[in-house]
Structures are given as C-alpha cells and as structure tokens.
Amino acid sequence: MLEIGSLVDGKYKILNKIGQGGMSVVYLAMNERANKQWAIKEVRKDGVQNFEVVKQGLIVETDLLKKLNHPNLPSIIDVIDGDGSFLIVMDYIEGRHLESVIREYGAQDQADVIEWAKQLCDVLSYLHSRKPPIIYRDMKPSNVMLRPDGKVMLIDFGTAREFKESSVADTTCLGTQGYAAPEQYGGHGQTDARTDIYCLGATLYHLLTGHNPSEPPYEMYPIRYWNPDLSSGLEEIILKCTQKNPDDRYQSCGELLYALEHYNELDIEYKRKQTLKWRSFLATASLTVLAGAGAIEFKIAENSVKASTYEAYVSEAENLATTNPEQCMEYYENAITLNPGNGEAYEGLLNFFLWQNNESGNDGSGQVVCVFSDEEEQRIRKVLGITGNSRRSNEDYLKVNGEAYDKFAYDLGIAYFYSYNGTGNKAASKKWLEIASEAAPTEKLNEKNISRAKNLYKIASYYESLSMRNQAGDSMVSYSDYWLDLVNMVESDAENGESNVNTLLAYKELVAQIASKAAEFKGAGITDKQMNTQLEKAYERISGMEIVTGTANADYEQEMKDSLLNNIAQAQITVQATYNTSNIEGTTGQGGVESGTDTAAD
C-alpha cells in the first residue's frame, strides 16, 4: 500500500486513504506544483489473483476513458505501471455514492431522482453516440457519485464495451444481478444502447422505492406498489425501461430523456383531461370536415400554417439573440420540434452559440471569444435527440434532408474541432467531419468545404492515438504522417482562399502542435528547418493579413491574430530548445532558427 505523505512519480503527494474495494485502494493525492487534488487508484500485484488479466482490463478501461470528454464523466490524468502495482490518477470527485445515500436516507425524492435520471440519460447518450458506440452495462447506484452541487458523475468503466455490429452476442456475462438486462446473461443476444436503458430503469426503481432489485424479492413491482404518491407517468416510464424484450423499451436515451421531461403528461389524471379535450375537438371538427376534399384542403392549410409558424419561430429567435438569449434558444428549439427535417433552426442555434452568445469574455477582460461550451454542446445534442412522440430522433429526420444534414454536420464538426470549451475536442468532431467529408458538393456545402472537412477529419483521427503505444512501447501514430497532414491542412486553406477566421484557426492548430510536439516530430525525422519554415510562413501570412474594421468578425480576428503572432514566437523558441542538444546555431528571417539539412519536403 502507498504510504501517507509519500511522493508518487515525483509529483503526487499521498494525503490519505479515501476508499477501498476488493482489489484496489483509492487515495487522495495532491499535485503540489499544480496545487490540485487528484484521486489515485492502486491495484497491487500481491493483492490480486491473475494480476496481469486484471491489469489488462484496467488498461482497456483507462484507454476508453481517455477518449471521452463529458461533464458527468471523470477524466484519467495519468497511468503509472510499477513493478508491484498499477496506479491510475484521475479526477477527485467530492461526494457520495448514491447507494450510500439510499442506505442512510431510504427512497429519494421524486424530483431529485428525475433530475439525476436526466443527467444520466445525457451521459449515456454521449457514450452511445461515439463511433463505435460505448455500452456502459453496469448502471447502478454504487457507480453513480452525487456531488454537493447536485450533479452526478458516472464512474467505474470496468464492464463497458465498444459495440460491434458483427457480434451476435457478447462473449462474457458482465453486469450486476438485479440491475442487468436479460441480454447480459449469455445466449440472449448482444448488449446495445437499450441494455443501458434497462439498467438505468432498474437504478431509478431502487432510488424511488428504496428496494434493491438485486435483493429479495428479486423482482421489480410497479413503483406505486411501494408508494402510491409517486407519479403514474414515472411508473409507466420505468416499466417501459425494464421490459425483458429490448424492442419494447425506449430505443434511445434521447427518447427516454424526452419522456422524463414530460413524465407528468403520462399521468393518468392528465391523460383523462386530454381525452376529454380531444373528444370535444373531434365533435367540433366533425361538423366542419364534411368530405375528402375538405380534408385535403385542411392538410394544405395545416402545412401552410406549420411553415409560417416555423419561419416565425426562427425570425423571432434571430431578433432576440442579443436581448433575451434564453428565449432565443427556446424559439430555435420550438422550430426544430415543429419541423425537425428543416436545417435552418439547427444552423441558427449553432451560430448563436458560437457568436451572439460569446461576444465577450465572462472574466471582465473584454476579449472577444468564440467558445462552444459544455452547456451549449449538451443543448445541441438534446435537440438532435427525441423531442416528439415518434421513436425517430430529430437527427433521423434531418438526415432525410441530406443537403441540410451535410451542411450542419460540417458546421458542427468545425465547432467541435476548434471551439469546444475554447480549445477544441478533436474526438467529438470526427463523426461530423466524416459525414461532411463524404458528402457530394451542393450549394450549401461546396467542394472547398468538403476538402477542408477531409483534412480536418484526418487530423482529428490522429488524436485518439497520440498517447497510445503498443506492447513494444512504439507510438501508435506516425508523427511524420501527422506532420504532413498538418502542413497540408494550412496549405489547402491558403490555396482555397479561406476566410480570415478559417485561416487563423488552421494556423492556430499547426502552431500549437509544433509547440507541444516538437520532440515527437524530431523523433520522426522532421527537421528544425522544416518546422521553422512553416512557422515563418505562418508569421508572414498572419502578419500581412488585413482585418477589415467594422465587419462582424473584426474584433475576434484581431484578437486571434495578435495571440497567434505571439504563439509563433514561442513555438520558434520551443523548436530551438528541442534541437539545441547538437549546439548548432544559426538564424533565419523573423526570429527563426535554422540548422541541419532538409531531408523531406517542407
């Protein structure tokens, strides 16, 4: 076991033990240089049978988590493989397991459970949207942490797996009895997104009733059997989640999320009132619709009203963008719900998030920013999900309008690549850039856009493997190929006459990668002359870029230009330091350093 007060890997000071399981111990540690607390999970070789098998499972789990980025998931910071132990450094999550909350306080308040369920739906939807989808398979109260702010975190990915369409069934039976879906037991088919929906339904049952489905009577009764005051609508949702046949459950977490947000509309009393209203409407309508022709005219009129209402929603959203942001978003979302196959409202909402809702920083600096935040990203994913009575998602409807879908995929991919949380999320951009890269040219998405999507998709594809190595310790990425694709990205943008913003964003990516991975590029045979040549080209193009005062993006372009010129100078220093081991000195143009010979194309 780790000793309290000891220093791990030269930077993590062990403060105290905060948890212990069957094969691991969890410690609270402090990185004193960064002044930040982390959790360190230790699995010791002498405390576990089949340690190598367990270690390989932990490696799979950590590799899986490294690819993910969601506010309800912990981040893996470091993995330390020692002689006698395997250490995982991860986010320290302050709070309690929901299992301990139930054990101490019993059944939880219905409103709280619904709020937790929405968050869990969102994170499961995120996992299921990965390529390939990730199936969690072990949802239960002990794997959900409740933080003091009411936010829940999904932990322990030991049984998660990537979905494989070619598999008829899972090779192993994993999960927790009572919470596990029937298909998790061998011979009942392959687990998929609907498996997680079953497990979530069982978890909600436990939280609402206080009765553990993995304990006697080993059966989930309707929740109002235990508490008649609970919502009949919520009871119906949980019964549907926990159907034995996956086809009888909700087919996606988006569909389940919509049901949870409208659970009161499923209540028996609500349905009774709606039935009375509907009968009254039919009685009135029967007096006016006298023939088939009348019905056709009614349908035409309905479509006309629907179209004009959609345009009214979009127009009003645009008018409210700067004065009432929340109402603006609601109008865009209303338009999407009304006609999910029309791409205009999706584009408007995304554009609002990137520009109107981000015109100045929140830190009082006044700096112009273009950030696609966590909250905004979740809202986009929500409107792409289920928002109507159909089992089809809004994204399914938008796909039918291929031209609009391809254009939105391109814009969303760019937003993820460059703007997510201010730094970009390359893994999340892959799905959307791939869709755009495979599109046929249209008026909405031209050949330049598609070419750019292809370049960025290749760059994004490298990111999942940048920190991965095979068993021989070799990098899973060819940094020479990576370098060539980075250079091709900026050169293509230059040749295509991209806008100032696109050009600045492309060079921002190139300069950042040179600054952070100069050593890896050097190891792949890329010379300092090649890197400095690209930095000099960047300096020349960026410093000579004309910013047209008064245009919509002028302030943003100027801020990015100034920042990038400074970053280029810092990157040149990094390159010089990386190649300084040979003590070869020389100078080139704008602050550049030249040495060695050029062995490959710049």
Coordinates of C-alpha atoms in Angstrom, one line a residue:
M1 CA 0.0 0.0 0.0
L2 CA 1.1 3.6 -0.6
E3 CA 2.3 5.4 2.5
I4 CA 0.6 8.6 3.6
G5 CA 2.9 11.5 2.9
S6 CA 4.9 9.6 0.2
L7 CA 5.5 11.1 -3.2
V8 CA 4.4 9.2 -6.3
D9 CA 6.1 9.7 -9.6
G10 CA 7.8 12.7 -8.2
K11 CA 4.7 14.9 -8.1
Y12 CA 1.7 13.3 -6.4
K13 CA 1.8 13.6 -2.6
I14 CA -0.4 11.0 -0.9
L15 CA -2.7 12.7 1.7
N16 CA -4.9 9.9 2.9
K17 CA -6.9 6.8 2.0
I18 CA -10.5 7.6 0.9
G19 CA -11.8 4.2 -0.2
Q20 CA -11.1 0.5 -0.6
G21 CA -12.6 -2.2 -2.7
G22 CA -12.0 -5.9 -3.2
M23 CA -8.8 -5.4 -5.3
S24 CA -7.9 -1.8 -5.0
V25 CA -7.3 1.1 -2.7
V26 CA -8.2 4.7 -3.5
Y27 CA -6.1 7.6 -2.1
L28 CA -6.5 11.4 -2.1
A29 CA -3.3 13.0 -3.5
M30 CA -2.1 16.5 -4.1
N31 CA 0.0 17.7 -7.1
E32 CA 1.7 20.4 -5.2
R33 CA 3.2 22.1 -8.2
A34 CA -0.2 22.4 -9.8
N35 CA -2.0 22.9 -6.4
K36 CA -4.7 20.4 -7.4
Q37 CA -6.1 17.3 -5.8
W38 CA -6.4 14.0 -7.6
A39 CA -7.6 10.5 -6.7
I40 CA -5.1 7.7 -7.2
K41 CA -6.5 4.1 -7.5
E42 CA -3.9 1.5 -6.6
V43 CA -4.1 -2.2 -7.6
R44 CA -1.3 -4.2 -6.1
K45 CA 0.1 -7.4 -7.7
D46 CA 0.3 -9.2 -4.4
G47 CA -3.3 -8.5 -3.5
V48 CA -5.0 -9.7 -6.7
Q49 CA -5.2 -13.1 -8.4
N50 CA -4.5 -13.1 -12.1
F51 CA -2.9 -9.7 -11.8
E52 CA -1.9 -9.5 -15.4
V53 CA -5.5 -10.2 -16.5
V54 CA -6.8 -7.5 -14.1
K55 CA -4.2 -5.1 -15.3
Q56 CA -5.1 -5.6 -18.9
G57 CA -8.7 -4.9 -18.0
L58 CA -7.7 -1.7 -16.3
I59 CA -5.6 -0.6 -19.3
V60 CA -8.7 -1.1 -21.5
E61 CA -10.8 0.9 -19.0
T62 CA -8.3 3.8 -18.9
D63 CA -7.8 3.8 -22.6
L64 CA -11.6 4.0 -23.0
L65 CA -11.9 6.9 -20.6
K66 CA -9.0 8.9 -22.2
K67 CA -11.1 9.2 -25.4
L68 CA -14.1 10.7 -23.6
N69 CA -14.9 14.2 -22.6
H70 CA -18.2 14.8 -20.8
P71 CA -19.0 16.8 -17.6
N72 CA -20.6 13.8 -16.0
L73 CA -17.5 11.6 -16.5
P74 CA -14.2 11.6 -14.6
S75 CA -11.0 12.3 -16.5
I76 CA -8.0 10.0 -16.5
I77 CA -4.9 12.1 -15.9
D78 CA -2.1 9.6 -15.6
V79 CA -1.3 5.8 -15.6
I80 CA 1.7 4.6 -13.7
D81 CA 2.7 1.0 -14.3
G82 CA 5.1 0.0 -11.5
D83 CA 6.8 -3.3 -10.7
G84 CA 4.4 -4.2 -7.9
S85 CA 1.3 -2.1 -8.5
F86 CA -0.7 -0.4 -11.2
L87 CA -1.8 3.2 -10.4
I88 CA -4.5 5.3 -12.1
V89 CA -4.5 9.0 -11.5
M90 CA -8.0 10.5 -12.1
D91 CA -10.3 13.4 -11.2
Y92 CA -11.1 13.6 -7.5
I93 CA -14.9 13.6 -7.2
E94 CA -16.1 15.1 -3.9
G95 CA -19.4 13.5 -2.9
R96 CA -21.1 10.2 -2.1
H97 CA -22.2 7.1 -3.9
L98 CA -26.0 7.1 -4.4
E99 CA -26.0 3.6 -2.8
S100 CA -24.8 5.1 0.5
V101 CA -27.4 7.8 0.2
I102 CA -30.2 5.3 -0.2
R103 CA -28.7 3.2 2.7
E104 CA -28.8 6.2 5.0
Y105 CA -31.9 8.0 3.9
G106 CA -34.0 5.4 2.1
A107 CA -36.1 6.2 -1.0
Q108 CA -35.2 9.5 -2.6
D109 CA -37.4 12.5 -3.5
Q110 CA -39.1 12.0 -6.9
A111 CA -37.9 15.4 -8.3
D112 CA -34.3 14.7 -7.4
V113 CA -34.4 11.3 -9.0
I114 CA -35.8 12.7 -12.2
E115 CA -33.1 15.3 -12.3
W116 CA -30.4 12.7 -11.8
A117 CA -32.0 10.5 -14.4
K118 CA -31.8 13.3 -17.0
Q119 CA -28.1 13.8 -16.3
L120 CA -27.5 10.0 -16.6
C121 CA -29.5 9.9 -19.8
D122 CA -27.3 12.7 -21.2
V123 CA -24.1 10.9 -20.4
L124 CA -25.3 7.6 -21.7
S125 CA -26.5 9.3 -24.9
Y126 CA -23.0 10.7 -25.2
L127 CA -21.4 7.3 -24.8
H128 CA -23.8 5.7 -27.3
S129 CA -23.0 8.4 -29.9
R130 CA -19.3 7.5 -30.0
K131 CA -18.0 5.7 -33.1
P132 CA -18.2 2.8 -32.3
P133 CA -20.9 3.3 -29.5
I134 CA -19.8 2.6 -26.0
I135 CA -22.2 0.4 -23.9
Y136 CA -21.7 1.0 -20.2
R137 CA -23.6 -2.1 -19.0
D138 CA -23.2 -1.6 -15.2
M139 CA -25.5 1.3 -14.2
K140 CA -26.4 1.0 -10.5
P141 CA -26.4 3.4 -7.5
S142 CA -22.9 2.4 -6.4
N143 CA -21.5 3.5 -9.7
V144 CA -23.0 7.0 -9.5
M145 CA -21.4 9.7 -7.4
L146 CA -23.6 12.6 -6.1
R147 CA -21.6 15.8 -5.8
P148 CA -22.6 18.6 -3.3
D149 CA -23.8 20.7 -6.2
G150 CA -26.4 18.1 -7.2
K151 CA -24.5 16.9 -10.2
V152 CA -24.0 13.2 -10.7
M153 CA -20.9 11.5 -12.1
L154 CA -20.8 8.1 -13.7
I155 CA -17.7 6.0 -12.5
D156 CA -16.2 2.6 -13.0
F157 CA -16.0 1.6 -16.6
G158 CA -14.7 -1.9 -15.9
T159 CA -17.6 -3.6 -17.8
A160 CA -18.1 -1.1 -20.6
R161 CA -17.5 -2.3 -24.1
E162 CA -17.5 -0.9 -27.7
F163 CA -20.5 -2.1 -29.7
K164 CA -19.6 -4.4 -32.6
E165 CA -22.3 -4.8 -35.2
S166 CA -20.8 -8.1 -36.4
S167 CA -21.2 -9.7 -33.0
V168 CA -24.3 -11.9 -32.5
A169 CA -23.9 -12.0 -28.7
D170 CA -21.5 -10.8 -26.0
T171 CA -18.7 -13.2 -25.3
T172 CA -19.0 -12.7 -21.5
C173 CA -21.7 -12.2 -19.0
L174 CA -21.0 -8.9 -17.2
G175 CA -23.1 -6.6 -15.1
T176 CA -24.8 -6.7 -11.7
Q177 CA -27.6 -9.1 -11.0
G178 CA -30.9 -7.3 -10.4
Y179 CA -29.8 -4.3 -12.5
A180 CA -28.6 -6.2 -15.5
A181 CA -30.8 -6.7 -18.6
P182 CA -31.7 -10.2 -19.7
E183 CA -29.4 -9.9 -22.8
Q184 CA -26.5 -9.5 -20.4
Y185 CA -26.8 -13.2 -19.5
G186 CA -25.2 -15.5 -22.0
G187 CA -27.2 -16.6 -25.0
H188 CA -29.7 -13.7 -25.0
G189 CA -28.2 -11.6 -27.7
Q190 CA -25.7 -8.7 -27.8
T191 CA -25.9 -5.7 -25.4
D192 CA -26.6 -2.4 -27.0
A193 CA -27.9 1.1 -26.0
R194 CA -31.2 -0.5 -24.9
T195 CA -29.2 -2.5 -22.3
D196 CA -28.1 0.7 -20.6
I197 CA -31.7 1.9 -20.7
Y198 CA -32.8 -1.3 -18.8
C199 CA -30.0 -0.8 -16.2
L200 CA -31.0 2.9 -15.7
G201 CA -34.6 1.9 -15.2
A202 CA -33.6 -0.6 -12.5
T203 CA -31.4 2.1 -10.9
L204 CA -34.3 4.6 -10.9
Y205 CA -36.6 1.9 -9.4
H206 CA -34.1 1.4 -6.5
L207 CA -33.8 5.2 -5.9
L208 CA -37.5 5.9 -5.9
T209 CA -38.6 2.9 -3.8
G210 CA -35.6 2.2 -1.6
H211 CA -35.9 -1.5 -2.6
N212 CA -32.8 -3.1 -4.2
P213 CA -33.7 -5.2 -7.2
S214 CA -30.7 -7.4 -6.5
E215 CA -32.1 -8.4 -3.1
P216 CA -35.3 -10.4 -2.2
P217 CA -37.9 -10.5 -3.6
Y218 CA -35.7 -10.1 -6.7
E219 CA -38.5 -8.5 -8.7
M220 CA -39.4 -5.0 -9.7
Y221 CA -43.0 -4.2 -8.9
P222 CA -44.7 -1.1 -10.3
I223 CA -43.2 1.7 -8.2
R224 CA -46.6 2.8 -6.8
Y225 CA -46.9 -0.6 -5.2
W226 CA -44.4 0.7 -2.7
N227 CA -45.5 4.4 -2.7
P228 CA -48.9 5.4 -4.1
D229 CA -47.9 9.0 -4.1
L230 CA -45.4 8.5 -6.9
S231 CA -46.3 9.6 -10.4
S232 CA -48.2 7.1 -12.5
G233 CA -46.4 8.6 -15.5
L234 CA -43.0 7.9 -14.0
E235 CA -44.2 4.4 -13.2
E236 CA -45.0 3.9 -16.8
I237 CA -41.6 5.1 -17.9
I238 CA -39.7 2.7 -15.6
L239 CA -41.9 -0.2 -16.6
K240 CA -41.1 0.5 -20.2
C241 CA -37.3 0.8 -19.5
T242 CA -37.3 -2.6 -17.8
Q243 CA -39.2 -4.6 -20.4
K244 CA -37.5 -8.0 -21.0
N245 CA -37.6 -7.6 -24.8
P246 CA -35.3 -4.8 -25.9
D247 CA -37.7 -3.9 -28.7
D248 CA -40.3 -3.0 -26.1
R249 CA -38.1 -0.5 -24.3
Y250 CA -37.2 3.1 -25.2
Q251 CA -34.9 2.7 -28.3
S252 CA -32.6 5.6 -27.4
C253 CA -31.6 7.7 -24.4
G254 CA -32.9 10.7 -26.3
E255 CA -36.3 9.2 -26.4
L256 CA -36.1 8.3 -22.7
L257 CA -35.0 11.9 -21.8
Y258 CA -38.0 13.3 -23.6
A259 CA -40.3 11.1 -21.6
L260 CA -38.7 12.1 -18.3
E261 CA -39.0 15.8 -19.2
H262 CA -42.8 15.2 -19.9
Y263 CA -43.5 12.4 -17.3
N264 CA -46.4 14.4 -15.9
E265 CA -48.1 14.2 -19.3
L266 CA -48.2 10.4 -18.9
D267 CA -50.0 10.6 -15.5
I268 CA -53.5 9.0 -15.6
E269 CA -55.2 12.2 -14.5
Y270 CA -53.5 14.2 -17.2
K271 CA -54.4 11.7 -19.9
R272 CA -58.1 11.7 -18.7
K273 CA -58.2 15.5 -19.1
Q274 CA -56.6 15.4 -22.5
T275 CA -59.0 12.7 -23.7
L276 CA -62.0 14.9 -22.8
K277 CA -60.4 17.8 -24.7
W278 CA -59.8 15.6 -27.7
R279 CA -63.4 14.3 -27.8
S280 CA -64.6 17.8 -27.7
F281 CA -62.3 18.8 -30.6
L282 CA -63.5 15.8 -32.7
A283 CA -67.1 16.7 -32.1
T284 CA -66.5 20.2 -33.3
A285 CA -64.3 19.1 -36.2
S286 CA -66.8 16.6 -37.4
L287 CA -69.2 19.5 -38.1
T288 CA -66.8 21.2 -40.4
V289 CA -65.0 18.4 -42.3
L290 CA -67.7 17.0 -44.5
A291 CA -65.8 15.4 -47.4
G292 CA -62.4 14.2 -48.6
A293 CA -61.8 17.4 -50.4
G294 CA -62.3 19.3 -47.2
A295 CA -59.7 17.1 -45.5
I296 CA -57.2 17.7 -48.3
E297 CA -57.7 21.4 -48.1
F298 CA -57.3 21.2 -44.3
K299 CA -54.0 19.4 -44.7
I300 CA -52.7 22.0 -47.2
A301 CA -53.8 24.8 -44.8
E302 CA -52.1 22.9 -41.9
N303 CA -48.8 22.7 -43.8
S304 CA -49.0 26.3 -44.7
V305 CA -49.6 27.3 -41.1
K306 CA -46.8 25.0 -40.0
A307 CA -44.3 26.6 -42.4
S308 CA -45.3 30.1 -41.4
T309 CA -45.1 29.2 -37.7
Y310 CA -41.6 27.7 -38.3
E311 CA -40.4 30.9 -40.0
A312 CA -41.9 33.0 -37.3
Y313 CA -40.0 31.0 -34.6
V314 CA -36.7 31.4 -36.5
S315 CA -37.3 35.1 -37.2
E316 CA -38.2 35.8 -33.5
A317 CA -35.1 33.8 -32.3
E318 CA -32.9 36.0 -34.5
N319 CA -34.4 39.1 -33.1
L320 CA -33.9 38.0 -29.5
A321 CA -30.3 36.8 -29.9
T322 CA -28.8 39.9 -28.2
T323 CA -31.6 40.9 -25.9
N324 CA -33.0 37.6 -24.5
P325 CA -30.7 34.6 -25.1
E326 CA -32.8 32.1 -23.2
Q327 CA -35.9 33.0 -25.2
C328 CA -33.9 33.0 -28.4
M329 CA -32.8 29.4 -27.7
E330 CA -36.3 28.3 -26.9
Y331 CA -37.6 29.7 -30.2
Y332 CA -35.0 27.8 -32.2
E333 CA -35.8 24.6 -30.3
N334 CA -39.6 25.2 -30.8
A335 CA -38.9 25.5 -34.6
I336 CA -36.8 22.2 -34.5
T337 CA -39.6 20.4 -32.7
L338 CA -42.2 21.7 -35.2
N339 CA -40.1 20.6 -38.2
P340 CA -37.0 18.6 -37.3
G341 CA -36.2 18.0 -41.0
N342 CA -35.5 21.6 -41.8
G343 CA -31.9 22.6 -41.2
E344 CA -32.4 26.3 -40.7
A345 CA -33.1 26.3 -37.0
Y346 CA -30.2 23.9 -36.2
E347 CA -27.9 26.2 -38.1
G348 CA -29.3 29.3 -36.4
L349 CA -28.9 27.8 -32.9
L350 CA -25.3 26.7 -33.5
N351 CA -24.4 30.1 -35.0
F352 CA -26.0 31.7 -31.9
F353 CA -23.9 29.6 -29.6
L354 CA -20.6 30.4 -31.5
W355 CA -21.1 34.1 -32.0
Q356 CA -24.0 36.0 -30.4
N357 CA -23.8 34.2 -27.1
N358 CA -20.0 34.5 -26.9
E359 CA -19.2 38.1 -27.9
S360 CA -17.2 39.0 -24.8
G361 CA -15.4 37.1 -22.1
N362 CA -17.0 36.5 -18.8
D363 CA -13.9 37.4 -16.9
G364 CA -14.2 41.1 -17.4
S365 CA -11.2 41.2 -19.8
G366 CA -13.4 42.3 -22.7
Q367 CA -11.6 39.9 -25.0
V368 CA -13.7 38.5 -27.9
V369 CA -14.2 34.8 -27.7
C370 CA -15.8 32.1 -29.8
V371 CA -16.5 29.2 -27.5
F372 CA -18.7 26.2 -27.9
S373 CA -19.3 25.4 -24.2
D374 CA -20.3 22.2 -22.4
E375 CA -23.8 23.6 -21.8
E376 CA -24.3 24.6 -25.4
E377 CA -22.9 21.3 -26.7
Q378 CA -25.4 19.4 -24.5
R379 CA -28.2 21.6 -25.8
I380 CA -27.3 20.8 -29.4
R381 CA -27.2 17.1 -28.6
K382 CA -30.6 17.4 -26.9
V383 CA -32.3 18.9 -29.9
L384 CA -30.8 16.2 -32.1
G385 CA -32.5 13.6 -29.9
I386 CA -36.1 12.7 -29.5
T387 CA -38.5 15.6 -29.0
G388 CA -41.7 14.2 -30.3
N389 CA -44.0 11.2 -30.0
S390 CA -42.1 9.3 -32.7
R391 CA -39.3 6.9 -31.9
R392 CA -37.2 8.6 -34.6
S393 CA -34.7 11.2 -33.4
N394 CA -34.6 14.7 -34.8
E395 CA -31.3 13.8 -36.3
D396 CA -33.0 11.0 -38.2
Y397 CA -35.5 13.5 -39.7
L398 CA -32.7 15.9 -40.6
K399 CA -30.8 13.1 -42.4
V400 CA -33.7 12.8 -44.8
N401 CA -32.9 16.4 -45.9
G402 CA -29.4 15.3 -47.0
E403 CA -28.2 18.7 -48.1
A404 CA -29.1 20.4 -44.9
Y405 CA -27.7 17.5 -42.8
D406 CA -24.3 17.5 -44.5
K407 CA -24.0 21.3 -44.1
F408 CA -24.9 21.1 -40.4
A409 CA -22.5 18.2 -39.9
Y410 CA -19.7 20.4 -41.4
D411 CA -20.5 23.4 -39.2
L412 CA -20.9 21.2 -36.0
G413 CA -17.6 19.4 -36.8
I414 CA -15.8 22.7 -37.2
A415 CA -17.3 23.9 -33.9
Y416 CA -16.1 20.8 -32.1
F417 CA -12.7 20.8 -33.7
Y418 CA -11.7 24.4 -33.0
S419 CA -14.2 25.9 -30.4
Y420 CA -15.3 23.3 -27.9
N421 CA -14.6 24.8 -24.5
G422 CA -12.2 27.2 -26.2
T423 CA -9.6 24.6 -27.1
G424 CA -11.5 22.1 -29.3
N425 CA -12.4 18.4 -29.0
K426 CA -11.0 16.5 -31.9
A427 CA -12.5 13.2 -30.9
A428 CA -16.0 14.7 -30.8
S429 CA -15.5 16.3 -34.2
K430 CA -14.7 13.1 -36.0
K431 CA -18.3 11.9 -36.6
W432 CA -19.5 15.1 -38.0
L433 CA -16.4 15.8 -40.1
E434 CA -16.5 12.3 -41.6
I435 CA -20.2 12.9 -42.6
A436 CA -19.2 16.2 -44.3
S437 CA -16.1 14.7 -45.9
E438 CA -18.2 12.0 -47.6
A439 CA -20.9 14.5 -48.9
A440 CA -21.5 15.4 -52.5
P441 CA -20.9 19.1 -53.4
T442 CA -24.1 21.2 -53.1
E443 CA -24.9 24.9 -53.0
K444 CA -24.8 24.7 -49.2
L445 CA -21.6 22.6 -48.9
N446 CA -19.1 23.3 -51.8
E447 CA -16.0 21.4 -52.8
K448 CA -13.8 23.6 -50.7
N449 CA -15.8 22.8 -47.6
I450 CA -15.7 19.1 -48.3
S451 CA -11.9 19.2 -48.9
R452 CA -11.4 21.1 -45.6
A453 CA -13.6 18.5 -43.8
K454 CA -11.4 15.7 -45.2
N455 CA -8.2 17.4 -44.0
L456 CA -9.6 18.1 -40.5
Y457 CA -11.1 14.6 -40.2
K458 CA -7.6 13.1 -40.9
I459 CA -6.1 15.4 -38.2
A460 CA -8.9 14.5 -35.7
S461 CA -8.3 10.8 -36.4
Y462 CA -4.8 11.1 -35.0
Y463 CA -5.8 12.4 -31.6
E464 CA -7.3 9.2 -30.3
S465 CA -3.9 7.5 -30.8
L466 CA -1.4 10.3 -29.9
S467 CA -0.8 9.0 -26.4
M468 CA -1.2 5.3 -27.2
R469 CA 1.7 2.8 -27.5
N470 CA 1.7 -0.8 -28.4
Q471 CA 3.2 -3.5 -26.2
A472 CA 6.7 -2.8 -27.6
G473 CA 6.4 0.8 -26.5
D474 CA 6.2 2.1 -30.0
S475 CA 3.8 5.1 -30.7
M476 CA 0.6 4.1 -32.5
V477 CA 0.9 7.3 -34.5
S478 CA 3.2 8.1 -37.4
Y479 CA 4.3 11.6 -36.5
S480 CA 5.8 12.1 -39.9
D481 CA 2.3 11.4 -41.5
Y482 CA 0.8 13.6 -38.9
W483 CA 3.2 16.4 -39.8
L484 CA 2.4 16.1 -43.5
D485 CA -1.3 16.3 -42.8
L486 CA -0.9 19.3 -40.6
V487 CA 1.1 21.1 -43.3
N488 CA -1.4 20.0 -45.9
M489 CA -4.3 21.5 -43.8
V490 CA -2.8 25.0 -43.8
E491 CA -1.6 24.9 -47.4
S492 CA -5.1 23.8 -48.6
D493 CA -6.8 26.6 -46.7
A494 CA -4.3 29.1 -48.2
E495 CA -4.9 27.7 -51.8
N496 CA -8.6 27.7 -51.3
G497 CA -8.7 31.3 -50.3
E498 CA -10.3 30.6 -47.0
S499 CA -11.7 33.4 -44.8
N500 CA -9.6 35.1 -42.2
V501 CA -11.2 33.1 -39.4
N502 CA -10.6 29.8 -41.1
T503 CA -7.0 30.7 -42.0
L504 CA -6.3 31.8 -38.4
L505 CA -7.9 28.7 -36.9
A506 CA -5.8 26.4 -39.2
Y507 CA -2.5 28.1 -38.3
K508 CA -3.5 28.1 -34.6
E509 CA -3.7 24.3 -34.8
L510 CA -0.4 23.9 -36.6
V511 CA 1.5 26.3 -34.3
A512 CA 0.0 24.6 -31.2
Q513 CA 1.1 21.2 -32.4
I514 CA 4.6 22.4 -33.2
A515 CA 4.9 23.9 -29.7
S516 CA 3.6 20.8 -27.9
K517 CA 5.0 18.0 -30.0
A518 CA 8.3 19.3 -31.4
A519 CA 10.2 16.5 -29.7
E520 CA 7.9 13.8 -31.3
F521 CA 8.2 15.4 -34.7
K522 CA 12.0 15.5 -34.3
G523 CA 12.0 11.8 -33.4
A524 CA 10.0 11.1 -36.6
G525 CA 12.7 12.8 -38.7
I526 CA 11.1 16.2 -39.2
T527 CA 14.0 18.8 -39.2
D528 CA 14.0 22.1 -37.4
K529 CA 14.3 23.8 -40.8
Q530 CA 11.0 22.2 -41.8
M531 CA 9.3 23.4 -38.7
N532 CA 10.8 26.9 -38.8
T533 CA 9.9 27.2 -42.4
Q534 CA 6.2 26.6 -41.6
L535 CA 6.4 29.0 -38.6
E536 CA 7.9 31.7 -40.9
K537 CA 5.2 31.1 -43.5
A538 CA 2.6 31.4 -40.7
Y539 CA 4.2 34.6 -39.5
E540 CA 4.3 36.1 -43.0
R541 CA 0.7 35.3 -43.8
I542 CA -0.7 36.2 -40.5
S543 CA 1.2 39.5 -40.0
G544 CA 0.2 40.5 -43.6
M545 CA -3.5 39.6 -43.0
E546 CA -5.8 42.6 -43.4
I547 CA -8.6 42.9 -40.8
V548 CA -11.5 44.9 -42.2
T549 CA -12.7 47.2 -39.4
G550 CA -16.4 47.2 -38.8
T551 CA -17.1 43.6 -40.1
A552 CA -18.9 41.1 -37.9
N553 CA -15.7 39.2 -37.0
A554 CA -13.2 42.0 -37.0
D555 CA -12.6 42.1 -33.2
Y556 CA -12.4 38.3 -33.0
E557 CA -10.0 38.1 -35.9
Q558 CA -7.7 40.8 -34.5
E559 CA -7.6 39.1 -31.0
M560 CA -6.7 35.8 -32.6
K561 CA -4.2 37.4 -35.0
D562 CA -2.3 39.1 -32.1
S563 CA -2.4 36.0 -30.0
L564 CA -1.2 33.8 -32.8
L565 CA 1.8 36.0 -33.7
N566 CA 2.9 35.7 -30.1
N567 CA 2.4 31.9 -30.1
I568 CA 4.5 31.7 -33.3
A569 CA 7.4 33.3 -31.5
Q570 CA 7.0 31.0 -28.5
A571 CA 6.9 28.0 -30.9
Q572 CA 10.2 29.1 -32.5
I573 CA 11.8 29.1 -29.1
T574 CA 10.5 25.6 -28.4
V575 CA 11.9 24.3 -31.7
Q576 CA 15.2 25.9 -30.9
A577 CA 15.3 24.3 -27.5
T578 CA 14.3 20.9 -28.9
Y579 CA 17.2 20.9 -31.4
N580 CA 19.7 22.7 -29.1
T581 CA 21.3 19.4 -28.0
S582 CA 23.6 19.5 -31.0
N583 CA 24.7 23.1 -30.2
I584 CA 24.1 24.1 -33.8
E585 CA 23.2 27.8 -34.0
G586 CA 22.0 30.0 -36.9
T587 CA 19.4 32.5 -37.7
T588 CA 16.8 33.0 -40.4
G589 CA 14.1 35.5 -41.1
Q590 CA 11.6 36.6 -38.5
G591 CA 13.0 35.2 -35.3
G592 CA 13.6 31.7 -36.9
V593 CA 16.3 29.3 -36.1
E594 CA 17.9 27.1 -38.9
S595 CA 20.2 24.1 -38.6
G596 CA 20.7 20.7 -40.0
T597 CA 19.7 19.6 -43.5
D598 CA 16.3 19.2 -45.0
T599 CA 15.5 15.5 -45.6
A600 CA 11.9 15.8 -46.5
A601 CA 9.5 18.3 -48.2
D602 CA 8.6 21.3 -46.2

